[in-house]
PDB file of C-alpha atoms in Angstrom:
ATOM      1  CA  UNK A   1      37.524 107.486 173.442  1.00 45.00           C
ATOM      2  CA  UNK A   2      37.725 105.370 170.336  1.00 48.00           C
ATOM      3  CA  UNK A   3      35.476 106.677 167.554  1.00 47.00           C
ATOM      4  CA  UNK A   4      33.296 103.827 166.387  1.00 54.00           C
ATOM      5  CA  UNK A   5      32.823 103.063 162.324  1.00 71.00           C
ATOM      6  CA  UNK A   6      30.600 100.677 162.686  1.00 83.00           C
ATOM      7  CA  UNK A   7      26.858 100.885 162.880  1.00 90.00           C
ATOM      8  CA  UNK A   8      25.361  98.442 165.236  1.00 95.00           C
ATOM      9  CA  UNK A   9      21.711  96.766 165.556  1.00 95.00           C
ATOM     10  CA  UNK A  10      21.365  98.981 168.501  1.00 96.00           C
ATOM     11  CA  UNK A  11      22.365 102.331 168.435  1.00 95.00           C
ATOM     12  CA  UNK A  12      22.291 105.613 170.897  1.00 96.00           C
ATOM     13  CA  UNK A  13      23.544 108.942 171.107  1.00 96.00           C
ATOM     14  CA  UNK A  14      26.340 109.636 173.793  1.00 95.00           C
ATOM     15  CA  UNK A  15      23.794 111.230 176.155  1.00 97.00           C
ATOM     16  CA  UNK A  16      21.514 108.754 176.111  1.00 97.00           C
ATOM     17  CA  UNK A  17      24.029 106.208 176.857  1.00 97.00           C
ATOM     18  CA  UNK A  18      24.891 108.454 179.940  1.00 97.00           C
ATOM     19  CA  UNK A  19      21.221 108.043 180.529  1.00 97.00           C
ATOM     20  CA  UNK A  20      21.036 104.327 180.431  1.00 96.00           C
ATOM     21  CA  UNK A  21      24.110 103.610 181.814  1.00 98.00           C
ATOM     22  CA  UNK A  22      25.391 104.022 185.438  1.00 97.00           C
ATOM     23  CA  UNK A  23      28.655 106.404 185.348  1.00 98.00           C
ATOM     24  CA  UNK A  24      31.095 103.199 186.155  1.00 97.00           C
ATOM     25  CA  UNK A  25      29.429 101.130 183.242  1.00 98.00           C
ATOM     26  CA  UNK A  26      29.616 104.461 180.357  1.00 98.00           C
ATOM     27  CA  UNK A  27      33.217 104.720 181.910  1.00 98.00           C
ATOM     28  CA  UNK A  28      34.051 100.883 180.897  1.00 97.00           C
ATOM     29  CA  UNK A  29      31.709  99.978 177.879  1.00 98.00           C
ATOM     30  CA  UNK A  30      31.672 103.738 176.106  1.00 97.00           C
ATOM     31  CA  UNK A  31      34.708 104.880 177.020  1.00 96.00           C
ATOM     32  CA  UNK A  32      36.865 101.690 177.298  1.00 94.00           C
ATOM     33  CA  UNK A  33      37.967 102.107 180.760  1.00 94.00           C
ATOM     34  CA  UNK A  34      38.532  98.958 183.487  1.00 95.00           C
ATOM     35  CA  UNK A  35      36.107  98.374 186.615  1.00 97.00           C
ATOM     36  CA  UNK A  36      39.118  97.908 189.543  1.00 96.00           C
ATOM     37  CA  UNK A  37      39.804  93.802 189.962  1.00 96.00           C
ATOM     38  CA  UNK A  38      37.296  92.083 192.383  1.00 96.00           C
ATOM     39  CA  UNK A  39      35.145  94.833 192.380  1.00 95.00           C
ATOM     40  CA  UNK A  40      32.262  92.839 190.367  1.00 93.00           C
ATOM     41  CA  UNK A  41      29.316  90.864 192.437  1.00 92.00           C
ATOM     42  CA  UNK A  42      29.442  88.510 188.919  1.00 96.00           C
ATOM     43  CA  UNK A  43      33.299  87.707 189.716  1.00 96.00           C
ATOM     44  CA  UNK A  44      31.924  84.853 192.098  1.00 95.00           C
ATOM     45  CA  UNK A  45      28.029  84.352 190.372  1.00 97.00           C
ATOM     46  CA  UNK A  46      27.915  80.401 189.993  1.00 95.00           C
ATOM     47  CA  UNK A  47      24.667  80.009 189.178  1.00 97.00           C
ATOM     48  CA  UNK A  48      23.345  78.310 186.174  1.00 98.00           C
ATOM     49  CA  UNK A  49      22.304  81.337 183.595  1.00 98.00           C
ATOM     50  CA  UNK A  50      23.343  83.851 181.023  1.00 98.00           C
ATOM     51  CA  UNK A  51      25.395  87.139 181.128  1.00 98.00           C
ATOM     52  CA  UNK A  52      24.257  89.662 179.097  1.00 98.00           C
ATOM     53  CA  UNK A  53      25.533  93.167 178.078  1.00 98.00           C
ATOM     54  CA  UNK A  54      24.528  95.743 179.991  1.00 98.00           C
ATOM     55  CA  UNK A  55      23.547  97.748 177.805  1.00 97.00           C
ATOM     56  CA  UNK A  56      21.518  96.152 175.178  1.00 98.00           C
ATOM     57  CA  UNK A  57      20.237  92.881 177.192  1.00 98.00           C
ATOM     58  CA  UNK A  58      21.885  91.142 174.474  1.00 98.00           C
ATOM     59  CA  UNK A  59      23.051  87.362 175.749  1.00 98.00           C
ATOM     60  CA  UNK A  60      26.999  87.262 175.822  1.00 98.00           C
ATOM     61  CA  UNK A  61      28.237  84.180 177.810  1.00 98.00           C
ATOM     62  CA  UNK A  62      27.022  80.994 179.424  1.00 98.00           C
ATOM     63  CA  UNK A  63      27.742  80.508 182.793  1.00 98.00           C
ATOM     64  CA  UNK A  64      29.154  76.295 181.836  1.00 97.00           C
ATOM     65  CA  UNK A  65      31.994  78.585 180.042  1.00 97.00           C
ATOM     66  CA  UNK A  66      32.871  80.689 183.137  1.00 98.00           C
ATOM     67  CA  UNK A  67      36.224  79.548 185.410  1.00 97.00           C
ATOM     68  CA  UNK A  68      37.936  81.302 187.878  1.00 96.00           C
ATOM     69  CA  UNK A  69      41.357  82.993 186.691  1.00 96.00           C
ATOM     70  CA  UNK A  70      42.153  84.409 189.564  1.00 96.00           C
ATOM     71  CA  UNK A  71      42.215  87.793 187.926  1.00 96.00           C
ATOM     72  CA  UNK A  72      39.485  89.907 189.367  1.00 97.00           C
ATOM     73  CA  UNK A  73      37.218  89.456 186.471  1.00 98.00           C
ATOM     74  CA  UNK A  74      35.111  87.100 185.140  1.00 98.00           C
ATOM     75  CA  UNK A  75      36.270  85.215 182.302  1.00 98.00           C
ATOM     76  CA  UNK A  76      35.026  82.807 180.356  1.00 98.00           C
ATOM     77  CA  UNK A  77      36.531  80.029 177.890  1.00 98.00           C
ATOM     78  CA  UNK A  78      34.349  81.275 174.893  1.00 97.00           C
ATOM     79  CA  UNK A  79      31.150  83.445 174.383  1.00 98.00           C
ATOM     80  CA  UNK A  80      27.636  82.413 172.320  1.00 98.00           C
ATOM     81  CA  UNK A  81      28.174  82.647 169.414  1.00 98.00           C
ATOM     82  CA  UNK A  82      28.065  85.693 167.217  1.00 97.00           C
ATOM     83  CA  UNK A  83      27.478  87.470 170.517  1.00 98.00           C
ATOM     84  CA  UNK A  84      30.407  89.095 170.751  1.00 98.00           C
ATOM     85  CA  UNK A  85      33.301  90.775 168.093  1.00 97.00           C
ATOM     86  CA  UNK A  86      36.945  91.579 168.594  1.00 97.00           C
ATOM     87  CA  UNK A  87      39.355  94.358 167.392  1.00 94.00           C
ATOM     88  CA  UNK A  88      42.993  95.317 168.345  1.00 93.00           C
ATOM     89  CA  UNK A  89      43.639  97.239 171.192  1.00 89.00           C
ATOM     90  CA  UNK A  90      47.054  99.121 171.064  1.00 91.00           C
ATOM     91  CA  UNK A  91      46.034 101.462 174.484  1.00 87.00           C
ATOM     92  CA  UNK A  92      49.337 101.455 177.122  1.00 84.00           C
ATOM     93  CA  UNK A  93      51.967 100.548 174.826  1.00 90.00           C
ATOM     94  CA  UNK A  94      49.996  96.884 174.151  1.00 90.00           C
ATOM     95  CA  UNK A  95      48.382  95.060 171.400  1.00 93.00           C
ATOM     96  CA  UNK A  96      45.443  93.216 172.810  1.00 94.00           C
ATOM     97  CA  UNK A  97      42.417  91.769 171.533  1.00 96.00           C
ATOM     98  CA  UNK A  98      39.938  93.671 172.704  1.00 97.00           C
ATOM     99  CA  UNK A  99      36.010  92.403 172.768  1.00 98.00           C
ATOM    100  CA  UNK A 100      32.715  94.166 172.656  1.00 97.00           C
ATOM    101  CA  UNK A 101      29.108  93.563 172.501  1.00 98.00           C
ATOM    102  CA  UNK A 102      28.341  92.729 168.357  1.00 98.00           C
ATOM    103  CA  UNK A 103      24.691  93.605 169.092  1.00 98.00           C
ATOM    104  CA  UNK A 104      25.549  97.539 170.543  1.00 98.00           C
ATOM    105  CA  UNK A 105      29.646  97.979 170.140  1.00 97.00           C
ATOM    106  CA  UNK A 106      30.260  98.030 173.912  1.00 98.00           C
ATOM    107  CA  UNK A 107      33.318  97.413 175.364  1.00 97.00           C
ATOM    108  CA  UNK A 108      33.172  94.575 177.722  1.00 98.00           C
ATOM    109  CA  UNK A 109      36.588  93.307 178.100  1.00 97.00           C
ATOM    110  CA  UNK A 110      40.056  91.635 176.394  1.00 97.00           C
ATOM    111  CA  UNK A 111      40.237  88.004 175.275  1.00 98.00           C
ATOM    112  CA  UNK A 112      43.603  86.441 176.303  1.00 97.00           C
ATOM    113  CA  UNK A 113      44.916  83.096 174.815  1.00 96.00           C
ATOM    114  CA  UNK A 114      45.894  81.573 178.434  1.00 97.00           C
ATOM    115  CA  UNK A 115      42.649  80.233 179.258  1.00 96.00           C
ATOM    116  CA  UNK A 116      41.746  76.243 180.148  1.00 95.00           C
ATOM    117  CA  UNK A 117      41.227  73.365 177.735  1.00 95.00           C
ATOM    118  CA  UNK A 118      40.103  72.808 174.996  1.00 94.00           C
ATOM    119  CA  UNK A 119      39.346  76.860 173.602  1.00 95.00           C
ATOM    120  CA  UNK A 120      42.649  77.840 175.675  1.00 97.00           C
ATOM    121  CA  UNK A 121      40.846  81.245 175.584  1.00 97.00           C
ATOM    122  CA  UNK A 122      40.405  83.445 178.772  1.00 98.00           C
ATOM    123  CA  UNK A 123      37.605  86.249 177.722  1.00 98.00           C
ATOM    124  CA  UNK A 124      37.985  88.610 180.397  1.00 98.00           C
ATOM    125  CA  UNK A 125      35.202  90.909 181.217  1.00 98.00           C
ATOM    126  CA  UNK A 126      34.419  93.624 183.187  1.00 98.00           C
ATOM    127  CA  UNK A 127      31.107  92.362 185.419  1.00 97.00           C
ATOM    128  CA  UNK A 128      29.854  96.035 185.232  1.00 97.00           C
ATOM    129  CA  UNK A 129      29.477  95.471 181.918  1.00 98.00           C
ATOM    130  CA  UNK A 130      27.153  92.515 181.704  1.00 98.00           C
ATOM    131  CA  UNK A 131      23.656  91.411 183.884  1.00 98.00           C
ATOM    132  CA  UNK A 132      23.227  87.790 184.977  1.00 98.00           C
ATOM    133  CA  UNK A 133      19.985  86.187 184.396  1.00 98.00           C
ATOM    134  CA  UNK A 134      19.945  82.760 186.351  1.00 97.00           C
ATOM    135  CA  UNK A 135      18.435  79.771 183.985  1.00 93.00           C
TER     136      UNK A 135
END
């Protein structure tokens, strides 16, 4: 698990993650694992609404920004901003961008520069990690 510097606008102690979160989400958005490709009810959510972290509420992405990548996750062409932050991932003998919540620190996914016109950005993010609130 990556230690965290950073003190965020919403803050919790490990066990009260555990509390809040199920044991697939702590797994992905504490400990920076990966929910298994087309696992996620959100991969294929085409409603009009917002996706928010799962574990502060905190909006993330608009739904007009999500696109199939035929991937397994949901990704999205760019998130509201200020929602989200980046940092470099060099896990499994990569360097990624990696992206998490900038309200709570969570780790919701990897942003990719493949994605569609005109951001060319593919943020791909595990659905366990976010709620959809149709809008």
């Amino acid at each position: 698990m990556t230690v965290q510097t950073k003190t965020y606008p919403v803050t919790h102690t490990e066990a009260e993650w555990r509390r809040i979160l199920t044991p697939e989400q702590y797994d992905v958005m504490r400990a920076h694992g990966t929910e298994a490709p087309g696992s996620c009810a959100l991969l294929t959510e085409k409603r009009a609404g917002t996706f928010s972290c799962a574990g502060c509420g905190h909006g993330l992405f608009e739904s007009k920004g999500k696109f199939e990548s035929g991937t397994g996750w949901p990704s999205f062409d760019h998130p509201i901003e200020g929602a989200v932050e980046t940092s470099t991932d060099r896990s499994y003998g990569m360097i990624r961008v990696e992206v998490h919540c900038a309200t709570c620190g969570s780790h919701l996914g990897h942003v990719f520069d493949d994605g569609p016109p005109p951001t060319h950005q593919r943020y791909c993010i595990n659905g366990v990690a976010m709620n959809f609130k149709p809008g």
